[in-house]
Amino acid sequence: MKIGIDAGGTLIKIAIEEDGQLTFKKQPSAEIEEVAAWLTTLPEARVALTGGKATFLQSLIPHDAFQSIEFDATFRGIQSFLEQLNISLDHYVFANVGTGTSIHFADGDNQLRAGGTGAGGGMIQGLSYLLTELTDFNEVTERALSGDRDKIDLKVKHIYKGDKTPIPGDLTAANFGNVLHNMHDMTFTADDKLAAVMGIVGETVTTISIHAAREFKTEHVVYIGSSFLNNALLREVVMDYTVLRGFKPYFIENGEYSGAVGTMRLM
Ligand code: ADP
């Protein structure tokens, strides 16, 4: 049995390979001791680790685990998912939208970090709490779907008021920039605020990703990370904005396990 583990800032992603069959599970990083206790019951397993909490997890388990650099593991995992999906890309940019967001250039052989942003899954959780006091990720993502961003976000067409716009009118001119215009005659529900949170995170991640793609002269942008889990609105914002800007977005099923699968493949 082989086990690949990406111990991240928020979630521990686990890939298990047995008899050629891959299965996945995840656990909050706060429960790292439980993951260690589970591994301790599997002394024969070959274990590969990666992620910010890999060294700490190694200190809790009896295995002499293989460790790889997170960015290389993630790249290796993405390559393996793309192969399975029969998607062949010579060059692409990938954005890993985890607790924070890391953006990378990739060709057939290597990845190179292009940059990142603090807008990501941690921002979704923290800002959502500050605005609505909700802490459950799935409740946040589901309620965001019923929200109306238009009351909160200022679009280009709102500024141009019917005049011809120099860029598409539906582009966001200022995230949260419509609040003071609407504060006297509209109420902002929790759902509206959550939708605006997905908007600012999705648009920030996309903007940085497509700038990297342009610099790298590729049109392909692969998005992974647990922030997209059960989060149809974030996917929609990222997908629509990437397409609007003339690039091709890809979302990989189970892509959040790229680091876990990759470190196992590198072992
Ligand atoms: P990391 O490796 O930094 O932990 P992930 O790719 O696992 O990154 O993404 C973490 C983000 O995933 C969280 O910040 C949150 O937005 C989102 N998320 C998705 N599902 C959950 C969940 N069940 N519990 C907490 N966060 C979740």
PDB file of C-alpha atoms and ligand atoms in Angstrom:
ATOM      1  CA  MET A   1       0.000   0.000   0.000  1.00  0.00           C
ATOM      2  CA  LYS A   2       1.228   3.494  -0.880  1.00  0.00           C
ATOM      3  CA  ILE A   3      -0.028   6.606   0.855  1.00  0.00           C
ATOM      4  CA  GLY A   4       0.596  10.158  -0.369  1.00  0.00           C
ATOM      5  CA  ILE A   5      -0.192  12.989   2.012  1.00  0.00           C
ATOM      6  CA  ASP A   6      -0.280  16.725   1.397  1.00  0.00           C
ATOM      7  CA  ALA A   7      -0.480  18.284   4.851  1.00  0.00           C
ATOM      8  CA  GLY A   8      -1.620  21.835   4.103  1.00  0.00           C
ATOM      9  CA  GLY A   9      -2.523  24.922   6.073  1.00  0.00           C
ATOM     10  CA  THR A  10      -6.216  24.048   6.353  1.00  0.00           C
ATOM     11  CA  LEU A  11      -6.724  20.495   5.091  1.00  0.00           C
ATOM     12  CA  ILE A  12      -4.703  17.291   4.980  1.00  0.00           C
ATOM     13  CA  LYS A  13      -5.247  15.624   1.611  1.00  0.00           C
ATOM     14  CA  ILE A  14      -4.614  11.862   1.534  1.00  0.00           C
ATOM     15  CA  ALA A  15      -4.269   9.621  -1.546  1.00  0.00           C
ATOM     16  CA  ILE A  16      -4.194   5.861  -0.981  1.00  0.00           C
ATOM     17  CA  GLU A  17      -3.063   3.419  -3.675  1.00  0.00           C
ATOM     18  CA  GLU A  18      -3.824  -0.249  -3.195  1.00  0.00           C
ATOM     19  CA  ASP A  19      -3.899  -2.904  -5.940  1.00  0.00           C
ATOM     20  CA  GLY A  20      -3.612  -0.142  -8.545  1.00  0.00           C
ATOM     21  CA  GLN A  21      -6.722   1.564  -7.176  1.00  0.00           C
ATOM     22  CA  LEU A  22      -6.560   5.209  -5.993  1.00  0.00           C
ATOM     23  CA  THR A  23      -8.856   6.510  -3.273  1.00  0.00           C
ATOM     24  CA  PHE A  24      -8.905   9.921  -1.615  1.00  0.00           C
ATOM     25  CA  LYS A  25      -9.805  11.390   1.730  1.00  0.00           C
ATOM     26  CA  LYS A  26      -9.229  14.621   3.564  1.00  0.00           C
ATOM     27  CA  GLN A  27      -9.168  15.783   7.168  1.00  0.00           C
ATOM     28  CA  PRO A  28      -8.778  19.210   8.794  1.00  0.00           C
ATOM     29  CA  SER A  29      -5.125  20.052   9.511  1.00  0.00           C
ATOM     30  CA  ALA A  30      -6.151  20.654  13.137  1.00  0.00           C
ATOM     31  CA  GLU A  31      -6.658  16.864  13.348  1.00  0.00           C
ATOM     32  CA  ILE A  32      -3.106  15.982  12.282  1.00  0.00           C
ATOM     33  CA  GLU A  33      -2.641  13.769  15.376  1.00  0.00           C
ATOM     34  CA  GLU A  34      -5.573  11.607  14.216  1.00  0.00           C
ATOM     35  CA  VAL A  35      -3.979  11.201  10.803  1.00  0.00           C
ATOM     36  CA  ALA A  36      -0.724  10.192  12.533  1.00  0.00           C
ATOM     37  CA  ALA A  37      -2.591   7.661  14.710  1.00  0.00           C
ATOM     38  CA  TRP A  38      -4.231   6.158  11.594  1.00  0.00           C
ATOM     39  CA  LEU A  39      -0.845   5.898   9.823  1.00  0.00           C
ATOM     40  CA  THR A  40       0.638   4.220  12.895  1.00  0.00           C
ATOM     41  CA  THR A  41      -1.880   1.382  12.412  1.00  0.00           C
ATOM     42  CA  LEU A  42      -0.404   0.832   8.909  1.00  0.00           C
ATOM     43  CA  PRO A  43       3.312   0.151   9.580  1.00  0.00           C
ATOM     44  CA  GLU A  44       3.810  -1.640   6.222  1.00  0.00           C
ATOM     45  CA  ALA A  45       2.536   1.280   4.117  1.00  0.00           C
ATOM     46  CA  ARG A  46       5.019   3.269   2.024  1.00  0.00           C
ATOM     47  CA  VAL A  47       4.353   6.871   2.921  1.00  0.00           C
ATOM     48  CA  ALA A  48       5.176  10.014   0.918  1.00  0.00           C
ATOM     49  CA  LEU A  49       4.604  13.446   2.405  1.00  0.00           C
ATOM     50  CA  THR A  50       4.516  17.018   1.176  1.00  0.00           C
ATOM     51  CA  GLY A  51       3.054  20.368   2.271  1.00  0.00           C
ATOM     52  CA  GLY A  52       3.807  22.848   5.023  1.00  0.00           C
ATOM     53  CA  LYS A  53       3.024  20.403   7.829  1.00  0.00           C
ATOM     54  CA  ALA A  54       4.917  17.435   6.318  1.00  0.00           C
ATOM     55  CA  THR A  55       7.897  17.633   8.671  1.00  0.00           C
ATOM     56  CA  PHE A  56       5.619  17.922  11.690  1.00  0.00           C
ATOM     57  CA  LEU A  57       3.602  14.894  10.532  1.00  0.00           C
ATOM     58  CA  GLN A  58       6.852  12.938  10.024  1.00  0.00           C
ATOM     59  CA  SER A  59       7.726  13.636  13.666  1.00  0.00           C
ATOM     60  CA  LEU A  60       4.468  11.956  14.747  1.00  0.00           C
ATOM     61  CA  ILE A  61       4.744   8.692  12.769  1.00  0.00           C
ATOM     62  CA  PRO A  62       7.045   5.631  12.877  1.00  0.00           C
ATOM     63  CA  HIS A  63       7.525   5.486   9.069  1.00  0.00           C
ATOM     64  CA  ASP A  64      10.662   6.805   7.426  1.00  0.00           C
ATOM     65  CA  ALA A  65       8.562   8.755   4.930  1.00  0.00           C
ATOM     66  CA  PHE A  66       9.653  10.157   1.593  1.00  0.00           C
ATOM     67  CA  GLN A  67       9.281  13.950   1.409  1.00  0.00           C
ATOM     68  CA  SER A  68       9.080  16.184  -1.643  1.00  0.00           C
ATOM     69  CA  ILE A  69       8.826  19.900  -2.277  1.00  0.00           C
ATOM     70  CA  GLU A  70       5.171  20.889  -2.428  1.00  0.00           C
ATOM     71  CA  PHE A  71       5.368  22.720  -5.768  1.00  0.00           C
ATOM     72  CA  ASP A  72       7.079  19.788  -7.509  1.00  0.00           C
ATOM     73  CA  ALA A  73       4.617  17.327  -5.971  1.00  0.00           C
ATOM     74  CA  THR A  74       1.631  19.415  -7.071  1.00  0.00           C
ATOM     75  CA  PHE A  75       3.007  19.679 -10.617  1.00  0.00           C
ATOM     76  CA  ARG A  76       3.639  15.909 -10.766  1.00  0.00           C
ATOM     77  CA  GLY A  77       0.096  15.253  -9.536  1.00  0.00           C
ATOM     78  CA  ILE A  78      -1.466  17.615 -12.067  1.00  0.00           C
ATOM     79  CA  GLN A  79       0.504  15.924 -14.859  1.00  0.00           C
ATOM     80  CA  SER A  80      -0.819  12.570 -13.720  1.00  0.00           C
ATOM     81  CA  PHE A  81      -4.448  13.797 -13.591  1.00  0.00           C
ATOM     82  CA  LEU A  82      -4.118  15.439 -17.042  1.00  0.00           C
ATOM     83  CA  GLU A  83      -2.724  12.197 -18.505  1.00  0.00           C
ATOM     84  CA  GLN A  84      -5.662  10.232 -17.079  1.00  0.00           C
ATOM     85  CA  LEU A  85      -8.066  12.742 -18.588  1.00  0.00           C
ATOM     86  CA  ASN A  86      -6.258  12.542 -21.949  1.00  0.00           C
ATOM     87  CA  ILE A  87      -5.615  16.275 -21.840  1.00  0.00           C
ATOM     88  CA  SER A  88      -2.296  17.016 -23.461  1.00  0.00           C
ATOM     89  CA  LEU A  89      -0.909  20.499 -22.752  1.00  0.00           C
ATOM     90  CA  ASP A  90       2.688  21.394 -23.653  1.00  0.00           C
ATOM     91  CA  HIS A  91       2.581  24.623 -21.696  1.00  0.00           C
ATOM     92  CA  TYR A  92       0.157  25.876 -19.111  1.00  0.00           C
ATOM     93  CA  VAL A  93      -0.185  27.932 -15.996  1.00  0.00           C
ATOM     94  CA  PHE A  94      -1.642  26.367 -12.887  1.00  0.00           C
ATOM     95  CA  ALA A  95      -3.183  28.179  -9.957  1.00  0.00           C
ATOM     96  CA  ASN A  96      -3.416  26.269  -6.702  1.00  0.00           C
ATOM     97  CA  VAL A  97      -6.180  28.009  -4.756  1.00  0.00           C
ATOM     98  CA  GLY A  98      -5.588  26.613  -1.289  1.00  0.00           C
ATOM     99  CA  THR A  99      -5.501  28.569   1.961  1.00  0.00           C
ATOM    100  CA  GLY A 100      -3.480  31.019  -0.116  1.00  0.00           C
ATOM    101  CA  THR A 101      -2.988  30.992  -3.866  1.00  0.00           C
ATOM    102  CA  SER A 102       0.209  29.941  -5.640  1.00  0.00           C
ATOM    103  CA  ILE A 103       0.649  30.348  -9.387  1.00  0.00           C
ATOM    104  CA  HIS A 104       3.092  28.410 -11.549  1.00  0.00           C
ATOM    105  CA  PHE A 105       4.280  28.041 -15.127  1.00  0.00           C
ATOM    106  CA  ALA A 106       4.440  24.437 -16.293  1.00  0.00           C
ATOM    107  CA  ASP A 107       5.859  22.755 -19.351  1.00  0.00           C
ATOM    108  CA  GLY A 108       6.161  19.029 -19.969  1.00  0.00           C
ATOM    109  CA  ASP A 109       9.069  18.638 -17.554  1.00  0.00           C
ATOM    110  CA  ASN A 110       9.114  21.323 -14.893  1.00  0.00           C
ATOM    111  CA  GLN A 111       7.211  23.929 -12.972  1.00  0.00           C
ATOM    112  CA  LEU A 112       8.404  27.414 -12.126  1.00  0.00           C
ATOM    113  CA  ARG A 113       6.655  29.523  -9.525  1.00  0.00           C
ATOM    114  CA  ALA A 114       5.251  32.674 -11.142  1.00  0.00           C
ATOM    115  CA  GLY A 115       3.779  34.321  -8.070  1.00  0.00           C
ATOM    116  CA  GLY A 116       0.793  34.212  -5.824  1.00  0.00           C
ATOM    117  CA  THR A 117      -1.798  36.141  -3.891  1.00  0.00           C
ATOM    118  CA  GLY A 118      -3.166  36.121  -0.383  1.00  0.00           C
ATOM    119  CA  ALA A 119      -6.652  35.966  -1.916  1.00  0.00           C
ATOM    120  CA  GLY A 120      -7.725  32.328  -1.691  1.00  0.00           C
ATOM    121  CA  GLY A 121      -9.551  29.848   0.492  1.00  0.00           C
ATOM    122  CA  GLY A 122      -8.372  31.369   3.770  1.00  0.00           C
ATOM    123  CA  MET A 123      -9.715  34.732   2.671  1.00  0.00           C
ATOM    124  CA  ILE A 124     -13.055  33.117   1.777  1.00  0.00           C
ATOM    125  CA  GLN A 125     -13.301  31.674   5.273  1.00  0.00           C
ATOM    126  CA  GLY A 126     -12.047  34.721   7.186  1.00  0.00           C
ATOM    127  CA  LEU A 127     -13.864  37.438   5.272  1.00  0.00           C
ATOM    128  CA  SER A 128     -17.079  35.390   5.221  1.00  0.00           C
ATOM    129  CA  TYR A 129     -16.917  35.124   8.997  1.00  0.00           C
ATOM    130  CA  LEU A 130     -16.263  38.844   9.455  1.00  0.00           C
ATOM    131  CA  LEU A 131     -19.199  39.726   7.211  1.00  0.00           C
ATOM    132  CA  THR A 132     -21.719  37.047   8.231  1.00  0.00           C
ATOM    133  CA  GLU A 133     -20.385  35.166  11.287  1.00  0.00           C
ATOM    134  CA  LEU A 134     -20.690  31.899   9.340  1.00  0.00           C
ATOM    135  CA  THR A 135     -17.869  29.382   9.788  1.00  0.00           C
ATOM    136  CA  ASP A 136     -19.091  26.282   7.959  1.00  0.00           C
ATOM    137  CA  PHE A 137     -17.423  26.198   4.521  1.00  0.00           C
ATOM    138  CA  ASN A 138     -20.255  24.333   2.809  1.00  0.00           C
ATOM    139  CA  GLU A 139     -22.889  26.670   4.235  1.00  0.00           C
ATOM    140  CA  VAL A 140     -20.840  29.641   3.021  1.00  0.00           C
ATOM    141  CA  THR A 141     -20.523  28.269  -0.515  1.00  0.00           C
ATOM    142  CA  GLU A 142     -24.160  27.218  -0.771  1.00  0.00           C
ATOM    143  CA  ARG A 143     -25.551  30.504   0.514  1.00  0.00           C
ATOM    144  CA  ALA A 144     -23.238  32.478  -1.783  1.00  0.00           C
ATOM    145  CA  LEU A 145     -25.113  30.920  -4.713  1.00  0.00           C
ATOM    146  CA  SER A 146     -28.333  32.743  -3.737  1.00  0.00           C
ATOM    147  CA  GLY A 147     -26.621  36.109  -3.268  1.00  0.00           C
ATOM    148  CA  ASP A 148     -26.741  39.146  -5.551  1.00  0.00           C
ATOM    149  CA  ARG A 149     -23.307  40.663  -6.202  1.00  0.00           C
ATOM    150  CA  ASP A 150     -24.680  43.539  -8.250  1.00  0.00           C
ATOM    151  CA  LYS A 151     -25.756  45.475  -5.158  1.00  0.00           C
ATOM    152  CA  ILE A 152     -22.263  45.302  -3.714  1.00  0.00           C
ATOM    153  CA  ASP A 153     -19.827  45.305  -6.632  1.00  0.00           C
ATOM    154  CA  LEU A 154     -19.512  48.270  -8.966  1.00  0.00           C
ATOM    155  CA  LYS A 155     -19.415  47.278 -12.617  1.00  0.00           C
ATOM    156  CA  VAL A 156     -17.945  49.256 -15.470  1.00  0.00           C
ATOM    157  CA  LYS A 157     -21.451  49.788 -16.899  1.00  0.00           C
ATOM    158  CA  HIS A 158     -22.604  51.307 -13.577  1.00  0.00           C
ATOM    159  CA  ILE A 159     -19.957  54.016 -13.987  1.00  0.00           C
ATOM    160  CA  TYR A 160     -20.627  54.647 -17.677  1.00  0.00           C
ATOM    161  CA  LYS A 161     -24.422  54.778 -17.146  1.00  0.00           C
ATOM    162  CA  GLY A 162     -25.522  53.844 -20.650  1.00  0.00           C
ATOM    163  CA  ASP A 163     -22.534  55.415 -22.439  1.00  0.00           C
ATOM    164  CA  LYS A 164     -20.383  53.180 -24.642  1.00  0.00           C
ATOM    165  CA  THR A 165     -17.816  51.459 -22.409  1.00  0.00           C
ATOM    166  CA  PRO A 166     -14.143  51.090 -23.459  1.00  0.00           C
ATOM    167  CA  ILE A 167     -14.042  47.606 -21.898  1.00  0.00           C
ATOM    168  CA  PRO A 168     -16.908  45.105 -21.377  1.00  0.00           C
ATOM    169  CA  GLY A 169     -19.541  46.720 -19.147  1.00  0.00           C
ATOM    170  CA  ASP A 170     -19.997  43.578 -17.075  1.00  0.00           C
ATOM    171  CA  LEU A 171     -16.403  43.660 -15.812  1.00  0.00           C
ATOM    172  CA  THR A 172     -16.072  44.562 -12.146  1.00  0.00           C
ATOM    173  CA  ALA A 173     -14.741  48.101 -11.794  1.00  0.00           C
ATOM    174  CA  ALA A 174     -14.527  47.976  -7.982  1.00  0.00           C
ATOM    175  CA  ASN A 175     -15.232  44.981  -5.767  1.00  0.00           C
ATOM    176  CA  PHE A 176     -17.494  46.212  -2.931  1.00  0.00           C
ATOM    177  CA  GLY A 177     -17.536  49.589  -4.723  1.00  0.00           C
ATOM    178  CA  ASN A 178     -21.341  49.756  -5.068  1.00  0.00           C
ATOM    179  CA  VAL A 179     -22.083  49.511  -1.332  1.00  0.00           C
ATOM    180  CA  LEU A 180     -22.204  53.224  -0.513  1.00  0.00           C
ATOM    181  CA  HIS A 181     -24.309  53.944  -3.620  1.00  0.00           C
ATOM    182  CA  ASN A 182     -26.936  51.431  -2.507  1.00  0.00           C
ATOM    183  CA  MET A 183     -26.782  51.712   1.282  1.00  0.00           C
ATOM    184  CA  HIS A 184     -29.880  53.891   1.654  1.00  0.00           C
ATOM    185  CA  ASP A 185     -32.316  51.979  -0.507  1.00  0.00           C
ATOM    186  CA  MET A 186     -31.097  48.386  -0.406  1.00  0.00           C
ATOM    187  CA  THR A 187     -30.309  45.817   2.266  1.00  0.00           C
ATOM    188  CA  PHE A 188     -27.290  43.596   1.946  1.00  0.00           C
ATOM    189  CA  THR A 189     -28.128  40.046   3.013  1.00  0.00           C
ATOM    190  CA  ALA A 190     -25.557  37.538   4.236  1.00  0.00           C
ATOM    191  CA  ASP A 191     -25.969  35.706   0.927  1.00  0.00           C
ATOM    192  CA  ASP A 192     -25.205  38.900  -1.044  1.00  0.00           C
ATOM    193  CA  LYS A 193     -22.040  39.479   1.005  1.00  0.00           C
ATOM    194  CA  LEU A 194     -20.909  35.877   0.514  1.00  0.00           C
ATOM    195  CA  ALA A 195     -21.442  36.165  -3.238  1.00  0.00           C
ATOM    196  CA  ALA A 196     -19.273  39.303  -3.234  1.00  0.00           C
ATOM    197  CA  VAL A 197     -16.568  37.420  -1.303  1.00  0.00           C
ATOM    198  CA  MET A 198     -16.481  34.734  -4.016  1.00  0.00           C
ATOM    199  CA  GLY A 199     -16.350  37.558  -6.540  1.00  0.00           C
ATOM    200  CA  ILE A 200     -13.281  39.275  -5.132  1.00  0.00           C
ATOM    201  CA  VAL A 201     -11.395  36.046  -4.520  1.00  0.00           C
ATOM    202  CA  GLY A 202     -12.291  34.574  -7.917  1.00  0.00           C
ATOM    203  CA  GLU A 203     -11.479  37.725  -9.849  1.00  0.00           C
ATOM    204  CA  THR A 204      -8.192  38.322  -8.024  1.00  0.00           C
ATOM    205  CA  VAL A 205      -7.026  34.755  -8.569  1.00  0.00           C
ATOM    206  CA  THR A 206      -8.050  34.903 -12.231  1.00  0.00           C
ATOM    207  CA  THR A 207      -6.416  38.269 -12.886  1.00  0.00           C
ATOM    208  CA  ILE A 208      -3.085  37.110 -11.517  1.00  0.00           C
ATOM    209  CA  SER A 209      -3.322  33.753 -13.275  1.00  0.00           C
ATOM    210  CA  ILE A 210      -4.027  35.207 -16.699  1.00  0.00           C
ATOM    211  CA  HIS A 211      -1.254  37.761 -16.325  1.00  0.00           C
ATOM    212  CA  ALA A 212       1.092  34.866 -15.655  1.00  0.00           C
ATOM    213  CA  ALA A 213      -0.358  32.988 -18.656  1.00  0.00           C
ATOM    214  CA  ARG A 214       0.198  36.007 -20.894  1.00  0.00           C
ATOM    215  CA  GLU A 215       3.782  36.392 -19.691  1.00  0.00           C
ATOM    216  CA  PHE A 216       4.375  32.701 -20.310  1.00  0.00           C
ATOM    217  CA  LYS A 217       2.678  32.892 -23.721  1.00  0.00           C
ATOM    218  CA  THR A 218       0.146  30.166 -23.052  1.00  0.00           C
ATOM    219  CA  GLU A 219      -3.637  30.267 -23.193  1.00  0.00           C
ATOM    220  CA  HIS A 220      -4.209  27.326 -20.829  1.00  0.00           C
ATOM    221  CA  VAL A 221      -4.906  27.926 -17.151  1.00  0.00           C
ATOM    222  CA  VAL A 222      -5.458  24.946 -14.836  1.00  0.00           C
ATOM    223  CA  TYR A 223      -7.217  25.691 -11.539  1.00  0.00           C
ATOM    224  CA  ILE A 224      -6.963  23.361  -8.555  1.00  0.00           C
ATOM    225  CA  GLY A 225      -7.346  23.553  -4.763  1.00  0.00           C
ATOM    226  CA  SER A 226      -9.995  22.775  -2.173  1.00  0.00           C
ATOM    227  CA  SER A 227     -11.401  26.309  -2.399  1.00  0.00           C
ATOM    228  CA  PHE A 228     -13.352  25.119  -5.458  1.00  0.00           C
ATOM    229  CA  LEU A 229     -14.942  22.180  -3.602  1.00  0.00           C
ATOM    230  CA  ASN A 230     -18.735  22.430  -3.517  1.00  0.00           C
ATOM    231  CA  ASN A 231     -18.186  26.039  -4.586  1.00  0.00           C
ATOM    232  CA  ALA A 232     -20.089  26.497  -7.830  1.00  0.00           C
ATOM    233  CA  LEU A 233     -20.036  30.289  -7.618  1.00  0.00           C
ATOM    234  CA  LEU A 234     -16.240  30.524  -7.282  1.00  0.00           C
ATOM    235  CA  ARG A 235     -15.855  28.131 -10.235  1.00  0.00           C
ATOM    236  CA  GLU A 236     -18.312  30.175 -12.283  1.00  0.00           C
ATOM    237  CA  VAL A 237     -16.565  33.495 -11.517  1.00  0.00           C
ATOM    238  CA  VAL A 238     -13.156  32.040 -12.393  1.00  0.00           C
ATOM    239  CA  MET A 239     -14.375  30.176 -15.479  1.00  0.00           C
ATOM    240  CA  ASP A 240     -16.349  33.115 -16.918  1.00  0.00           C
ATOM    241  CA  TYR A 241     -13.644  35.679 -16.241  1.00  0.00           C
ATOM    242  CA  THR A 242     -10.884  33.485 -17.689  1.00  0.00           C
ATOM    243  CA  VAL A 243     -12.931  32.935 -20.865  1.00  0.00           C
ATOM    244  CA  LEU A 244     -13.918  36.615 -21.083  1.00  0.00           C
ATOM    245  CA  ARG A 245     -10.228  37.526 -21.043  1.00  0.00           C
ATOM    246  CA  GLY A 246      -9.546  35.085 -23.888  1.00  0.00           C
ATOM    247  CA  PHE A 247      -7.897  32.209 -22.000  1.00  0.00           C
ATOM    248  CA  LYS A 248      -8.906  28.558 -21.561  1.00  0.00           C
ATOM    249  CA  PRO A 249      -9.736  27.409 -18.022  1.00  0.00           C
ATOM    250  CA  TYR A 250      -9.474  23.792 -16.842  1.00  0.00           C
ATOM    251  CA  PHE A 251     -10.825  22.414 -13.570  1.00  0.00           C
ATOM    252  CA  ILE A 252      -9.517  18.971 -12.632  1.00  0.00           C
ATOM    253  CA  GLU A 253     -11.797  16.577 -10.749  1.00  0.00           C
ATOM    254  CA  ASN A 254      -9.981  15.726  -7.468  1.00  0.00           C
ATOM    255  CA  GLY A 255      -7.345  18.331  -8.424  1.00  0.00           C
ATOM    256  CA  GLU A 256      -6.996  19.285  -4.753  1.00  0.00           C
ATOM    257  CA  TYR A 257      -5.251  15.910  -4.306  1.00  0.00           C
ATOM    258  CA  SER A 258      -2.503  16.810  -6.820  1.00  0.00           C
ATOM    259  CA  GLY A 259       0.117  17.288  -4.085  1.00  0.00           C
ATOM    260  CA  ALA A 260      -0.804  14.008  -2.385  1.00  0.00           C
ATOM    261  CA  VAL A 261      -0.766  12.039  -5.649  1.00  0.00           C
ATOM    262  CA  GLY A 262       2.367  13.819  -6.859  1.00  0.00           C
ATOM    263  CA  THR A 263       4.485  13.126  -3.797  1.00  0.00           C
ATOM    264  CA  MET A 264       3.452   9.456  -4.034  1.00  0.00           C
ATOM    265  CA  ARG A 265       4.463   9.335  -7.709  1.00  0.00           C
ATOM    266  CA  LEU A 266       7.821  10.988  -6.977  1.00  0.00           C
ATOM    267  CA  MET A 267       8.608   8.413  -4.228  1.00  0.00           C
TER     268      MET A 267
HETATM  269  P1  ADP B   1      -4.152  23.944   1.974  1.00  0.00           P
HETATM  270  O1  ADP B   1      -3.218  22.948   1.356  1.00  0.00           O
HETATM  271  O2  ADP B   1      -3.548  25.289   2.173  1.00  0.00           O
HETATM  272  O3  ADP B   1      -4.857  23.407   3.189  1.00  0.00           O
HETATM  273  P2  ADP B   1      -6.481  23.443   0.226  1.00  0.00           P
HETATM  274  O4  ADP B   1      -6.286  23.279  -1.245  1.00  0.00           O
HETATM  275  O5  ADP B   1      -6.822  22.215   0.987  1.00  0.00           O
HETATM  276  O6  ADP B   1      -5.248  24.221   0.836  1.00  0.00           O
HETATM  277  O7  ADP B   1      -7.629  24.539   0.411  1.00  0.00           O
HETATM  278  C1  ADP B   1      -8.030  25.024   1.669  1.00  0.00           C
HETATM  279  C2  ADP B   1      -9.319  25.805   1.481  1.00  0.00           C
HETATM  280  O8  ADP B   1     -10.346  24.917   1.043  1.00  0.00           O
HETATM  281  C3  ADP B   1      -9.879  26.430   2.741  1.00  0.00           C
HETATM  282  O9  ADP B   1      -9.287  27.679   3.001  1.00  0.00           O
HETATM  283  C4  ADP B   1     -11.365  26.549   2.402  1.00  0.00           C
HETATM  284  O10 ADP B   1     -11.603  27.748   1.687  1.00  0.00           O
HETATM  285  C5  ADP B   1     -11.605  25.398   1.431  1.00  0.00           C
HETATM  286  N1  ADP B   1     -12.346  24.241   1.976  1.00  0.00           N
HETATM  287  C6  ADP B   1     -13.008  23.329   1.220  1.00  0.00           C
HETATM  288  N2  ADP B   1     -13.598  22.404   1.969  1.00  0.00           N
HETATM  289  C7  ADP B   1     -13.319  22.702   3.248  1.00  0.00           C
HETATM  290  C8  ADP B   1     -13.648  22.098   4.508  1.00  0.00           C
HETATM  291  N3  ADP B   1     -14.395  21.006   4.576  1.00  0.00           N
HETATM  292  N4  ADP B   1     -13.148  22.665   5.619  1.00  0.00           N
HETATM  293  C9  ADP B   1     -12.396  23.772   5.564  1.00  0.00           C
HETATM  294  N5  ADP B   1     -12.059  24.389   4.410  1.00  0.00           N
HETATM  295  C10 ADP B   1     -12.510  23.871   3.257  1.00  0.00           C
END
